[in-house]
PDB file of N, CA and C in Angstrom:
ATOM      1  N   MET I 936      -7.747 -30.037 -55.473  1.00 54.00           N
ATOM      2  CA  MET I 936      -7.427 -29.146 -54.378  1.00 54.00           C
ATOM      3  C   MET I 936      -6.706 -29.889 -53.275  1.00 54.00           C
ATOM      4  N   LEU I 937      -5.868 -29.154 -52.636  1.00 65.00           N
ATOM      5  CA  LEU I 937      -5.121 -29.737 -51.520  1.00 65.00           C
ATOM      6  C   LEU I 937      -5.988 -29.811 -50.277  1.00 65.00           C
ATOM      7  N   ASP I 938      -5.873 -30.902 -49.593  1.00 71.00           N
ATOM      8  CA  ASP I 938      -6.611 -31.056 -48.333  1.00 71.00           C
ATOM      9  C   ASP I 938      -5.718 -30.554 -47.203  1.00 71.00           C
ATOM     10  N   LYS I 939      -6.041 -29.358 -46.683  1.00 74.00           N
ATOM     11  CA  LYS I 939      -5.202 -28.745 -45.645  1.00 74.00           C
ATOM     12  C   LYS I 939      -5.566 -29.311 -44.277  1.00 74.00           C
ATOM     13  N   LYS I 940      -4.545 -29.672 -43.525  1.00 81.00           N
ATOM     14  CA  LYS I 940      -4.734 -30.143 -42.164  1.00 81.00           C
ATOM     15  C   LYS I 940      -3.819 -29.329 -41.265  1.00 81.00           C
ATOM     16  N   GLY I 941      -4.290 -29.054 -40.054  1.00 83.00           N
ATOM     17  CA  GLY I 941      -3.452 -28.331 -39.100  1.00 83.00           C
ATOM     18  C   GLY I 941      -3.797 -26.860 -39.054  1.00 83.00           C
ATOM     19  N   PHE I 942      -2.994 -26.150 -38.270  1.00 86.00           N
ATOM     20  CA  PHE I 942      -3.223 -24.723 -38.060  1.00 86.00           C
ATOM     21  C   PHE I 942      -2.090 -23.930 -38.675  1.00 86.00           C
ATOM     22  N   THR I 943      -2.392 -22.718 -39.080  1.00 90.00           N
ATOM     23  CA  THR I 943      -1.352 -21.842 -39.606  1.00 90.00           C
ATOM     24  C   THR I 943      -0.597 -21.218 -38.439  1.00 90.00           C
ATOM     25  N   LEU I 944       0.547 -20.668 -38.729  1.00 92.00           N
ATOM     26  CA  LEU I 944       1.375 -20.021 -37.713  1.00 92.00           C
ATOM     27  C   LEU I 944       0.635 -18.845 -37.081  1.00 92.00           C
ATOM     28  N   VAL I 945      -0.110 -18.109 -37.857  1.00 93.00           N
ATOM     29  CA  VAL I 945      -0.864 -16.958 -37.343  1.00 93.00           C
ATOM     30  C   VAL I 945      -1.928 -17.420 -36.353  1.00 93.00           C
ATOM     31  N   GLU I 946      -2.608 -18.498 -36.647  1.00 93.00           N
ATOM     32  CA  GLU I 946      -3.628 -19.021 -35.733  1.00 93.00           C
ATOM     33  C   GLU I 946      -3.001 -19.474 -34.413  1.00 93.00           C
ATOM     34  N   LEU I 947      -1.871 -20.149 -34.479  1.00 94.00           N
ATOM     35  CA  LEU I 947      -1.189 -20.586 -33.261  1.00 94.00           C
ATOM     36  C   LEU I 947      -0.723 -19.397 -32.424  1.00 94.00           C
ATOM     37  N   LEU I 948      -0.181 -18.384 -33.076  1.00 96.00           N
ATOM     38  CA  LEU I 948       0.254 -17.183 -32.351  1.00 96.00           C
ATOM     39  C   LEU I 948      -0.930 -16.468 -31.708  1.00 96.00           C
ATOM     40  N   ALA I 949      -2.062 -16.436 -32.381  1.00 96.00           N
ATOM     41  CA  ALA I 949      -3.251 -15.791 -31.819  1.00 96.00           C
ATOM     42  C   ALA I 949      -3.701 -16.514 -30.552  1.00 96.00           C
ATOM     43  N   VAL I 950      -3.683 -17.830 -30.566  1.00 95.00           N
ATOM     44  CA  VAL I 950      -4.072 -18.606 -29.384  1.00 95.00           C
ATOM     45  C   VAL I 950      -3.093 -18.360 -28.242  1.00 95.00           C
ATOM     46  N   ILE I 951      -1.801 -18.324 -28.543  1.00 96.00           N
ATOM     47  CA  ILE I 951      -0.791 -18.075 -27.509  1.00 96.00           C
ATOM     48  C   ILE I 951      -0.970 -16.692 -26.895  1.00 96.00           C
ATOM     49  N   VAL I 952      -1.242 -15.695 -27.708  1.00 96.00           N
ATOM     50  CA  VAL I 952      -1.453 -14.332 -27.198  1.00 96.00           C
ATOM     51  C   VAL I 952      -2.695 -14.284 -26.311  1.00 96.00           C
ATOM     52  N   ILE I 953      -3.758 -14.915 -26.723  1.00 96.00           N
ATOM     53  CA  ILE I 953      -4.992 -14.931 -25.917  1.00 96.00           C
ATOM     54  C   ILE I 953      -4.742 -15.612 -24.572  1.00 96.00           C
ATOM     55  N   LEU I 954      -4.047 -16.744 -24.572  1.00 95.00           N
ATOM     56  CA  LEU I 954      -3.732 -17.432 -23.317  1.00 95.00           C
ATOM     57  C   LEU I 954      -2.836 -16.579 -22.418  1.00 95.00           C
ATOM     58  N   ALA I 955      -1.883 -15.874 -22.998  1.00 94.00           N
ATOM     59  CA  ALA I 955      -0.997 -15.008 -22.211  1.00 94.00           C
ATOM     60  C   ALA I 955      -1.782 -13.881 -21.550  1.00 94.00           C
ATOM     61  N   VAL I 956      -2.737 -13.307 -22.262  1.00 94.00           N
ATOM     62  CA  VAL I 956      -3.566 -12.237 -21.691  1.00 94.00           C
ATOM     63  C   VAL I 956      -4.412 -12.779 -20.543  1.00 94.00           C
ATOM     64  N   ILE I 957      -5.000 -13.939 -20.726  1.00 93.00           N
ATOM     65  CA  ILE I 957      -5.815 -14.545 -19.662  1.00 93.00           C
ATOM     66  C   ILE I 957      -4.959 -14.817 -18.428  1.00 93.00           C
ATOM     67  N   LEU I 958      -3.770 -15.369 -18.614  1.00 91.00           N
ATOM     68  CA  LEU I 958      -2.879 -15.636 -17.482  1.00 91.00           C
ATOM     69  C   LEU I 958      -2.442 -14.349 -16.791  1.00 91.00           C
ATOM     70  N   ALA I 959      -2.158 -13.309 -17.570  1.00 90.00           N
ATOM     71  CA  ALA I 959      -1.731 -12.037 -16.980  1.00 90.00           C
ATOM     72  C   ALA I 959      -2.822 -11.433 -16.103  1.00 90.00           C
ATOM     73  N   ILE I 960      -4.062 -11.693 -16.436  1.00 90.00           N
ATOM     74  CA  ILE I 960      -5.180 -11.176 -15.641  1.00 90.00           C
ATOM     75  C   ILE I 960      -5.457 -12.085 -14.443  1.00 90.00           C
ATOM     76  N   ALA I 961      -5.396 -13.386 -14.626  1.00 87.00           N
ATOM     77  CA  ALA I 961      -5.821 -14.333 -13.590  1.00 87.00           C
ATOM     78  C   ALA I 961      -4.791 -14.550 -12.486  1.00 87.00           C
ATOM     79  N   VAL I 962      -3.518 -14.633 -12.808  1.00 86.00           N
ATOM     80  CA  VAL I 962      -2.498 -14.997 -11.816  1.00 86.00           C
ATOM     81  C   VAL I 962      -2.420 -14.010 -10.654  1.00 86.00           C
ATOM     82  N   PRO I 963      -2.364 -12.698 -10.869  1.00 85.00           N
ATOM     83  CA  PRO I 963      -2.319 -11.788  -9.712  1.00 85.00           C
ATOM     84  C   PRO I 963      -3.571 -11.875  -8.837  1.00 85.00           C
ATOM     85  N   GLY I 964      -4.711 -12.071  -9.445  1.00 84.00           N
ATOM     86  CA  GLY I 964      -5.946 -12.196  -8.671  1.00 84.00           C
ATOM     87  C   GLY I 964      -5.944 -13.430  -7.792  1.00 84.00           C
ATOM     88  N   ILE I 965      -5.474 -14.534  -8.320  1.00 85.00           N
ATOM     89  CA  ILE I 965      -5.397 -15.774  -7.541  1.00 85.00           C
ATOM     90  C   ILE I 965      -4.376 -15.626  -6.422  1.00 85.00           C
ATOM     91  N   SER I 966      -3.259 -14.978  -6.711  1.00 82.00           N
ATOM     92  CA  SER I 966      -2.228 -14.763  -5.695  1.00 82.00           C
ATOM     93  C   SER I 966      -2.757 -13.915  -4.545  1.00 82.00           C
ATOM     94  N   ASN I 967      -3.494 -12.859  -4.863  1.00 84.00           N
ATOM     95  CA  ASN I 967      -4.068 -12.007  -3.818  1.00 84.00           C
ATOM     96  C   ASN I 967      -5.108 -12.763  -2.994  1.00 84.00           C
ATOM     97  N   MET I 968      -5.900 -13.603  -3.638  1.00 87.00           N
ATOM     98  CA  MET I 968      -6.896 -14.389  -2.902  1.00 87.00           C
ATOM     99  C   MET I 968      -6.213 -15.356  -1.942  1.00 87.00           C
ATOM    100  N   THR I 969      -5.115 -15.956  -2.366  1.00 84.00           N
ATOM    101  CA  THR I 969      -4.384 -16.886  -1.514  1.00 84.00           C
ATOM    102  C   THR I 969      -3.817 -16.168  -0.298  1.00 84.00           C
ATOM    103  N   LYS I 970      -3.206 -15.001  -0.507  1.00 83.00           N
ATOM    104  CA  LYS I 970      -2.657 -14.228   0.612  1.00 83.00           C
ATOM    105  C   LYS I 970      -3.762 -13.803   1.570  1.00 83.00           C
ATOM    106  N   SER I 971      -4.876 -13.366   1.022  1.00 83.00           N
ATOM    107  CA  SER I 971      -6.000 -12.936   1.853  1.00 83.00           C
ATOM    108  C   SER I 971      -6.550 -14.099   2.671  1.00 83.00           C
ATOM    109  N   ALA I 972      -6.659 -15.268   2.070  1.00 85.00           N
ATOM    110  CA  ALA I 972      -7.167 -16.442   2.783  1.00 85.00           C
ATOM    111  C   ALA I 972      -6.215 -16.854   3.901  1.00 85.00           C
ATOM    112  N   LYS I 973      -4.910 -16.810   3.646  1.00 83.00           N
ATOM    113  CA  LYS I 973      -3.933 -17.158   4.676  1.00 83.00           C
ATOM    114  C   LYS I 973      -3.986 -16.168   5.827  1.00 83.00           C
ATOM    115  N   LYS I 974      -4.111 -14.877   5.511  1.00 83.00           N
ATOM    116  CA  LYS I 974      -4.178 -13.857   6.563  1.00 83.00           C
ATOM    117  C   LYS I 974      -5.444 -14.038   7.398  1.00 83.00           C
ATOM    118  N   SER I 975      -6.556 -14.296   6.744  1.00 84.00           N
ATOM    119  CA  SER I 975      -7.815 -14.497   7.456  1.00 84.00           C
ATOM    120  C   SER I 975      -7.749 -15.730   8.353  1.00 84.00           C
ATOM    121  N   ALA I 976      -7.180 -16.810   7.855  1.00 84.00           N
ATOM    122  CA  ALA I 976      -7.043 -18.030   8.663  1.00 84.00           C
ATOM    123  C   ALA I 976      -6.137 -17.781   9.857  1.00 84.00           C
ATOM    124  N   PHE I 977      -5.057 -17.022   9.649  1.00 83.00           N
ATOM    125  CA  PHE I 977      -4.145 -16.712  10.744  1.00 83.00           C
ATOM    126  C   PHE I 977      -4.846 -15.876  11.809  1.00 83.00           C
ATOM    127  N   GLU I 978      -5.594 -14.853  11.390  1.00 82.00           N
ATOM    128  CA  GLU I 978      -6.318 -14.009  12.346  1.00 82.00           C
ATOM    129  C   GLU I 978      -7.332 -14.832  13.135  1.00 82.00           C
ATOM    130  N   ASP I 979      -8.030 -15.751  12.468  1.00 85.00           N
ATOM    131  CA  ASP I 979      -8.987 -16.618  13.165  1.00 85.00           C
ATOM    132  C   ASP I 979      -8.286 -17.505  14.188  1.00 85.00           C
ATOM    133  N   ASN I 980      -7.115 -18.028  13.820  1.00 82.00           N
ATOM    134  CA  ASN I 980      -6.366 -18.869  14.755  1.00 82.00           C
ATOM    135  C   ASN I 980      -5.895 -18.075  15.964  1.00 82.00           C
ATOM    136  N   VAL I 981      -5.453 -16.834  15.740  1.00 81.00           N
ATOM    137  CA  VAL I 981      -5.021 -15.990  16.860  1.00 81.00           C
ATOM    138  C   VAL I 981      -6.199 -15.714  17.788  1.00 81.00           C
ATOM    139  N   LYS I 982      -7.365 -15.451  17.222  1.00 83.00           N
ATOM    140  CA  LYS I 982      -8.548 -15.206  18.054  1.00 83.00           C
ATOM    141  C   LYS I 982      -8.905 -16.440  18.880  1.00 83.00           C
ATOM    142  N   LEU I 983      -8.776 -17.632  18.288  1.00 84.00           N
ATOM    143  CA  LEU I 983      -9.043 -18.864  19.037  1.00 84.00           C
ATOM    144  C   LEU I 983      -8.037 -19.054  20.170  1.00 84.00           C
ATOM    145  N   ILE I 984      -6.784 -18.725  19.913  1.00 81.00           N
ATOM    146  CA  ILE I 984      -5.767 -18.828  20.962  1.00 81.00           C
ATOM    147  C   ILE I 984      -6.097 -17.885  22.107  1.00 81.00           C
ATOM    148  N   ILE I 985      -6.505 -16.671  21.784  1.00 80.00           N
ATOM    149  CA  ILE I 985      -6.843 -15.700  22.824  1.00 80.00           C
ATOM    150  C   ILE I 985      -8.050 -16.172  23.620  1.00 80.00           C
ATOM    151  N   LYS I 986      -9.048 -16.729  22.941  1.00 83.00           N
ATOM    152  CA  LYS I 986     -10.208 -17.267  23.664  1.00 83.00           C
ATOM    153  C   LYS I 986      -9.773 -18.388  24.606  1.00 83.00           C
ATOM    154  N   GLY I 987      -8.847 -19.224  24.159  1.00 78.00           N
ATOM    155  CA  GLY I 987      -8.330 -20.286  25.017  1.00 78.00           C
ATOM    156  C   GLY I 987      -7.601 -19.737  26.230  1.00 78.00           C
ATOM    157  N   ILE I 988      -6.825 -18.670  26.035  1.00 74.00           N
ATOM    158  CA  ILE I 988      -6.128 -18.034  27.154  1.00 74.00           C
ATOM    159  C   ILE I 988      -7.138 -17.445  28.123  1.00 74.00           C
ATOM    160  N   GLU I 989      -8.148 -16.761  27.596  1.00 76.00           N
ATOM    161  CA  GLU I 989      -9.189 -16.192  28.462  1.00 76.00           C
ATOM    162  C   GLU I 989      -9.865 -17.291  29.277  1.00 76.00           C
ATOM    163  N   TYR I 990     -10.195 -18.400  28.627  1.00 77.00           N
ATOM    164  CA  TYR I 990     -10.853 -19.505  29.320  1.00 77.00           C
ATOM    165  C   TYR I 990      -9.946 -20.063  30.415  1.00 77.00           C
ATOM    166  N   ALA I 991      -8.669 -20.233  30.090  1.00 70.00           N
ATOM    167  CA  ALA I 991      -7.733 -20.781  31.075  1.00 70.00           C
ATOM    168  C   ALA I 991      -7.586 -19.852  32.272  1.00 70.00           C
ATOM    169  N   ILE I 992      -7.547 -18.545  32.021  1.00 67.00           N
ATOM    170  CA  ILE I 992      -7.406 -17.588  33.121  1.00 67.00           C
ATOM    171  C   ILE I 992      -8.660 -17.593  33.986  1.00 67.00           C
ATOM    172  N   LEU I 993      -9.821 -17.558  33.355  1.00 74.00           N
ATOM    173  CA  LEU I 993     -11.065 -17.480  34.118  1.00 74.00           C
ATOM    174  C   LEU I 993     -11.399 -18.783  34.835  1.00 74.00           C
ATOM    175  N   ASN I 994     -10.927 -19.905  34.334  1.00 70.00           N
ATOM    176  CA  ASN I 994     -11.236 -21.188  34.952  1.00 70.00           C
ATOM    177  C   ASN I 994     -10.060 -21.776  35.732  1.00 70.00           C
ATOM    178  N   ALA I 995      -9.030 -20.979  35.930  1.00 60.00           N
ATOM    179  CA  ALA I 995      -7.850 -21.476  36.638  1.00 60.00           C
ATOM    180  C   ALA I 995      -8.130 -21.608  38.127  1.00 60.00           C
ATOM    181  N   ASP I 996      -7.436 -22.520  38.740  1.00 51.00           N
ATOM    182  CA  ASP I 996      -7.530 -22.735  40.184  1.00 51.00           C
ATOM    183  C   ASP I 996      -6.487 -21.820  40.830  1.00 51.00           C
ATOM    184  N   LEU I 997      -6.828 -20.540  40.971  1.00 50.00           N
ATOM    185  CA  LEU I 997      -5.849 -19.533  41.358  1.00 50.00           C
ATOM    186  C   LEU I 997      -5.420 -19.621  42.819  1.00 50.00           C
ATOM    187  N   GLU I 998      -6.241 -20.134  43.707  1.00 50.00           N
ATOM    188  CA  GLU I 998      -5.882 -20.180  45.120  1.00 50.00           C
ATOM    189  C   GLU I 998      -5.886 -21.597  45.678  1.00 50.00           C
ATOM    190  N   GLY I 999      -5.864 -22.591  44.822  1.00 48.00           N
ATOM    191  CA  GLY I 999      -5.842 -23.964  45.292  1.00 48.00           C
ATOM    192  C   GLY I 999      -7.207 -24.499  45.683  1.00 48.00           C
ATOM    193  N   THR I1000      -8.264 -23.762  45.438  1.00 47.00           N
ATOM    194  CA  THR I1000      -9.607 -24.237  45.755  1.00 47.00           C
ATOM    195  C   THR I1000     -10.171 -24.991  44.562  1.00 47.00           C
ATOM    196  N   ALA I1001     -11.198 -25.769  44.795  1.00 45.00           N
ATOM    197  CA  ALA I1001     -11.798 -26.566  43.723  1.00 45.00           C
ATOM    198  C   ALA I1001     -12.574 -25.675  42.769  1.00 45.00           C
ATOM    199  N   ARG I1002     -12.583 -26.062  41.531  1.00 47.00           N
ATOM    200  CA  ARG I1002     -13.381 -25.354  40.537  1.00 47.00           C
ATOM    201  C   ARG I1002     -14.842 -25.689  40.754  1.00 47.00           C
ATOM    202  N   PRO I1003     -15.742 -24.779  40.390  1.00 47.00           N
ATOM    203  CA  PRO I1003     -17.169 -25.099  40.473  1.00 47.00           C
ATOM    204  C   PRO I1003     -17.491 -26.283  39.570  1.00 47.00           C
ATOM    205  N   LYS I1004     -18.371 -27.178  40.026  1.00 45.00           N
ATOM    206  CA  LYS I1004     -18.710 -28.364  39.236  1.00 45.00           C
ATOM    207  C   LYS I1004     -19.724 -28.055  38.148  1.00 45.00           C
ATOM    208  N   THR I1005     -20.522 -27.016  38.338  1.00 50.00           N
ATOM    209  CA  THR I1005     -21.518 -26.680  37.326  1.00 50.00           C
ATOM    210  C   THR I1005     -21.354 -25.224  36.940  1.00 50.00           C
ATOM    211  N   GLY I1006     -21.728 -24.922  35.734  1.00 50.00           N
ATOM    212  CA  GLY I1006     -21.692 -23.539  35.260  1.00 50.00           C
ATOM    213  C   GLY I1006     -20.270 -23.095  34.960  1.00 50.00           C
ATOM    214  N   ALA I1007     -20.173 -21.911  34.423  1.00 51.00           N
ATOM    215  CA  ALA I1007     -18.871 -21.346  34.084  1.00 51.00           C
ATOM    216  C   ALA I1007     -18.261 -20.695  35.311  1.00 51.00           C
ATOM    217  N   ALA I1008     -16.971 -20.832  35.441  1.00 48.00           N
ATOM    218  CA  ALA I1008     -16.271 -20.201  36.558  1.00 48.00           C
ATOM    219  C   ALA I1008     -15.925 -18.772  36.182  1.00 48.00           C
ATOM    220  N   ASN I1009     -16.020 -17.885  37.125  1.00 50.00           N
ATOM    221  CA  ASN I1009     -15.602 -16.502  36.944  1.00 50.00           C
ATOM    222  C   ASN I1009     -14.390 -16.257  37.821  1.00 50.00           C
ATOM    223  N   ALA I1010     -13.604 -15.239  37.471  1.00 46.00           N
ATOM    224  CA  ALA I1010     -12.395 -14.963  38.242  1.00 46.00           C
ATOM    225  C   ALA I1010     -12.726 -14.722  39.707  1.00 46.00           C
ATOM    226  N   GLY I1011     -13.828 -14.065  40.006  1.00 47.00           N
ATOM    227  CA  GLY I1011     -14.205 -13.768  41.383  1.00 47.00           C
ATOM    228  C   GLY I1011     -14.550 -14.999  42.195  1.00 47.00           C
ATOM    229  N   ASP I1012     -14.852 -16.134  41.542  1.00 48.00           N
ATOM    230  CA  ASP I1012     -15.179 -17.368  42.253  1.00 48.00           C
ATOM    231  C   ASP I1012     -13.999 -17.885  43.066  1.00 48.00           C
ATOM    232  N   PHE I1013     -12.812 -17.412  42.751  1.00 43.00           N
ATOM    233  CA  PHE I1013     -11.618 -17.919  43.414  1.00 43.00           C
ATOM    234  C   PHE I1013     -10.979 -16.864  44.318  1.00 43.00           C
ATOM    235  N   GLY I1014     -11.667 -15.785  44.565  1.00 46.00           N
ATOM    236  CA  GLY I1014     -11.140 -14.747  45.441  1.00 46.00           C
ATOM    237  C   GLY I1014     -10.036 -13.926  44.805  1.00 46.00           C
ATOM    238  N   ALA I1015      -9.955 -13.914  43.519  1.00 46.00           N
ATOM    239  CA  ALA I1015      -8.913 -13.145  42.843  1.00 46.00           C
ATOM    240  C   ALA I1015      -9.447 -12.661  41.510  1.00 46.00           C
ATOM    241  N   ASN I1016      -8.850 -11.632  41.017  1.00 48.00           N
ATOM    242  CA  ASN I1016      -9.208 -11.099  39.710  1.00 48.00           C
ATOM    243  C   ASN I1016      -8.188 -11.629  38.712  1.00 48.00           C
ATOM    244  N   ALA I1017      -8.660 -12.296  37.674  1.00 48.00           N
ATOM    245  CA  ALA I1017      -7.744 -12.893  36.702  1.00 48.00           C
ATOM    246  C   ALA I1017      -6.837 -11.854  36.066  1.00 48.00           C
ATOM    247  N   SER I1018      -7.296 -10.615  35.936  1.00 50.00           N
ATOM    248  CA  SER I1018      -6.453  -9.593  35.318  1.00 50.00           C
ATOM    249  C   SER I1018      -5.278  -9.213  36.213  1.00 50.00           C
ATOM    250  N   ASP I1019      -5.307  -9.623  37.504  1.00 50.00           N
ATOM    251  CA  ASP I1019      -4.148  -9.393  38.365  1.00 50.00           C
ATOM    252  C   ASP I1019      -2.988 -10.302  37.978  1.00 50.00           C
ATOM    253  N   TYR I1020      -3.276 -11.367  37.276  1.00 50.00           N
ATOM    254  CA  TYR I1020      -2.241 -12.335  36.925  1.00 50.00           C
ATOM    255  C   TYR I1020      -1.710 -12.124  35.512  1.00 50.00           C
ATOM    256  N   ALA I1021      -2.579 -11.897  34.579  1.00 52.00           N
ATOM    257  CA  ALA I1021      -2.138 -11.678  33.204  1.00 52.00           C
ATOM    258  C   ALA I1021      -3.253 -11.020  32.416  1.00 52.00           C
ATOM    259  N   SER I1022      -2.869 -10.201  31.479  1.00 57.00           N
ATOM    260  CA  SER I1022      -3.833  -9.637  30.539  1.00 57.00           C
ATOM    261  C   SER I1022      -3.177  -9.626  29.165  1.00 57.00           C
ATOM    262  N   PHE I1023      -3.981  -9.605  28.145  1.00 58.00           N
ATOM    263  CA  PHE I1023      -3.446  -9.627  26.797  1.00 58.00           C
ATOM    264  C   PHE I1023      -4.374  -8.859  25.883  1.00 58.00           C
ATOM    265  N   SER I1024      -3.831  -8.453  24.746  1.00 62.00           N
ATOM    266  CA  SER I1024      -4.641  -7.721  23.778  1.00 62.00           C
ATOM    267  C   SER I1024      -4.019  -7.868  22.404  1.00 62.00           C
ATOM    268  N   ILE I1025      -4.860  -7.706  21.391  1.00 62.00           N
ATOM    269  CA  ILE I1025      -4.359  -7.582  20.026  1.00 62.00           C
ATOM    270  C   ILE I1025      -4.243  -6.086  19.782  1.00 62.00           C
ATOM    271  N   ASP I1026      -2.999  -5.611  19.665  1.00 60.00           N
ATOM    272  CA  ASP I1026      -2.763  -4.181  19.548  1.00 60.00           C
ATOM    273  C   ASP I1026      -2.989  -3.663  18.136  1.00 60.00           C
ATOM    274  N   SER I1027      -2.688  -4.473  17.151  1.00 61.00           N
ATOM    275  CA  SER I1027      -2.928  -4.054  15.774  1.00 61.00           C
ATOM    276  C   SER I1027      -3.025  -5.296  14.901  1.00 61.00           C
ATOM    277  N   LEU I1028      -3.597  -5.129  13.727  1.00 61.00           N
ATOM    278  CA  LEU I1028      -3.722  -6.242  12.797  1.00 61.00           C
ATOM    279  C   LEU I1028      -2.796  -6.108  11.597  1.00 61.00           C
ATOM    280  N   ASP I1029      -2.053  -5.010  11.502  1.00 64.00           N
ATOM    281  CA  ASP I1029      -1.146  -4.844  10.370  1.00 64.00           C
ATOM    282  C   ASP I1029       0.100  -4.109  10.801  1.00 64.00           C
ATOM    283  N   PRO I1030       1.153  -4.733  11.289  1.00 64.00           N
ATOM    284  CA  PRO I1030       1.282  -6.160  11.511  1.00 64.00           C
ATOM    285  C   PRO I1030       0.494  -6.592  12.737  1.00 64.00           C
ATOM    286  N   ILE I1031       0.217  -7.871  12.830  1.00 60.00           N
ATOM    287  CA  ILE I1031      -0.519  -8.395  13.980  1.00 60.00           C
ATOM    288  C   ILE I1031       0.399  -8.347  15.190  1.00 60.00           C
ATOM    289  N   THR I1032      -0.043  -7.656  16.246  1.00 62.00           N
ATOM    290  CA  THR I1032       0.746  -7.517  17.464  1.00 62.00           C
ATOM    291  C   THR I1032      -0.082  -8.004  18.634  1.00 62.00           C
ATOM    292  N   ILE I1033       0.445  -8.960  19.371  1.00 60.00           N
ATOM    293  CA  ILE I1033      -0.228  -9.469  20.560  1.00 60.00           C
ATOM    294  C   ILE I1033       0.647  -9.138  21.753  1.00 60.00           C
ATOM    295  N   SER I1034       0.079  -8.490  22.768  1.00 60.00           N
ATOM    296  CA  SER I1034       0.820  -8.169  23.982  1.00 60.00           C
ATOM    297  C   SER I1034       0.265  -8.976  25.137  1.00 60.00           C
ATOM    298  N   LEU I1035       1.143  -9.596  25.894  1.00 57.00           N
ATOM    299  CA  LEU I1035       0.781 -10.336  27.098  1.00 57.00           C
ATOM    300  C   LEU I1035       1.499  -9.665  28.252  1.00 57.00           C
ATOM    301  N   THR I1036       0.738  -9.230  29.257  1.00 56.00           N
ATOM    302  CA  THR I1036       1.309  -8.505  30.378  1.00 56.00           C
ATOM    303  C   THR I1036       0.988  -9.231  31.670  1.00 56.00           C
ATOM    304  N   GLY I1037       2.007  -9.479  32.481  1.00 51.00           N
ATOM    305  CA  GLY I1037       1.828 -10.096  33.793  1.00 51.00           C
ATOM    306  C   GLY I1037       2.093  -9.086  34.894  1.00 51.00           C
ATOM    307  N   GLN I1038       2.075  -9.545  36.160  1.00 51.00           N
ATOM    308  CA  GLN I1038       2.299  -8.636  37.277  1.00 51.00           C
ATOM    309  C   GLN I1038       3.698  -8.040  37.243  1.00 51.00           C
ATOM    310  N   ALA I1039       4.703  -8.864  37.037  1.00 48.00           N
ATOM    311  CA  ALA I1039       6.069  -8.400  37.197  1.00 48.00           C
ATOM    312  C   ALA I1039       6.715  -7.938  35.899  1.00 48.00           C
ATOM    313  N   GLU I1040       6.311  -8.488  34.782  1.00 48.00           N
ATOM    314  CA  GLU I1040       6.979  -8.149  33.541  1.00 48.00           C
ATOM    315  C   GLU I1040       6.003  -8.170  32.373  1.00 48.00           C
ATOM    316  N   ALA I1041       6.407  -7.534  31.299  1.00 47.00           N
ATOM    317  CA  ALA I1041       5.567  -7.487  30.102  1.00 47.00           C
ATOM    318  C   ALA I1041       6.301  -8.176  28.963  1.00 47.00           C
ATOM    319  N   VAL I1042       5.567  -8.931  28.187  1.00 45.00           N
ATOM    320  CA  VAL I1042       6.123  -9.602  27.028  1.00 45.00           C
ATOM    321  C   VAL I1042       5.315  -9.158  25.827  1.00 45.00           C
ATOM    322  N   SER I1043       5.995  -8.765  24.772  1.00 44.00           N
ATOM    323  CA  SER I1043       5.298  -8.356  23.564  1.00 44.00           C
ATOM    324  C   SER I1043       5.728  -9.268  22.431  1.00 44.00           C
ATOM    325  N   LEU I1044       4.770  -9.803  21.739  1.00 45.00           N
ATOM    326  CA  LEU I1044       5.029 -10.689  20.619  1.00 45.00           C
ATOM    327  C   LEU I1044       4.465 -10.035  19.369  1.00 45.00           C
ATOM    328  N   VAL I1045       5.305  -9.815  18.378  1.00 47.00           N
ATOM    329  CA  VAL I1045       4.851  -9.224  17.125  1.00 47.00           C
ATOM    330  C   VAL I1045       4.869 -10.308  16.060  1.00 47.00           C
ATOM    331  N   LEU I1046       3.712 -10.606  15.525  1.00 46.00           N
ATOM    332  CA  LEU I1046       3.586 -11.588  14.458  1.00 46.00           C
ATOM    333  C   LEU I1046       3.357 -10.848  13.154  1.00 46.00           C
ATOM    334  N   VAL I1047       4.208 -11.087  12.178  1.00 46.00           N
ATOM    335  CA  VAL I1047       4.100 -10.402  10.895  1.00 46.00           C
ATOM    336  C   VAL I1047       3.815 -11.434   9.819  1.00 46.00           C
ATOM    337  N   LEU I1048       2.801 -11.163   9.018  1.00 39.00           N
ATOM    338  CA  LEU I1048       2.477 -12.077   7.912  1.00 39.00           C
ATOM    339  C   LEU I1048       3.414 -11.860   6.756  1.00 39.00           C
TER     340      LEU I1048
END
């Protein structure tokens, strides 16, 4: 009897078809997870930026007076309301729209993923 070694053409084609089916199922799912992770990271970064802006506004030396040495500063500690100088909001998340409004003019920034 002949000692057969290797795979037949049918066996190789079956393996290729199985791998193609697995890839067809897995690739779109991985792509969607990557997009979702990037969008989530971007939204988190925008929220951190807004928190930083809020902190800067509330702790700003608006009238040239010294900041409090202890505790958190509030806008009223400086004789002014921080919202008189600037306000901002996230208007929507799809697309992400951030609006920054000052006393004299309004600036709108639209960030699209």
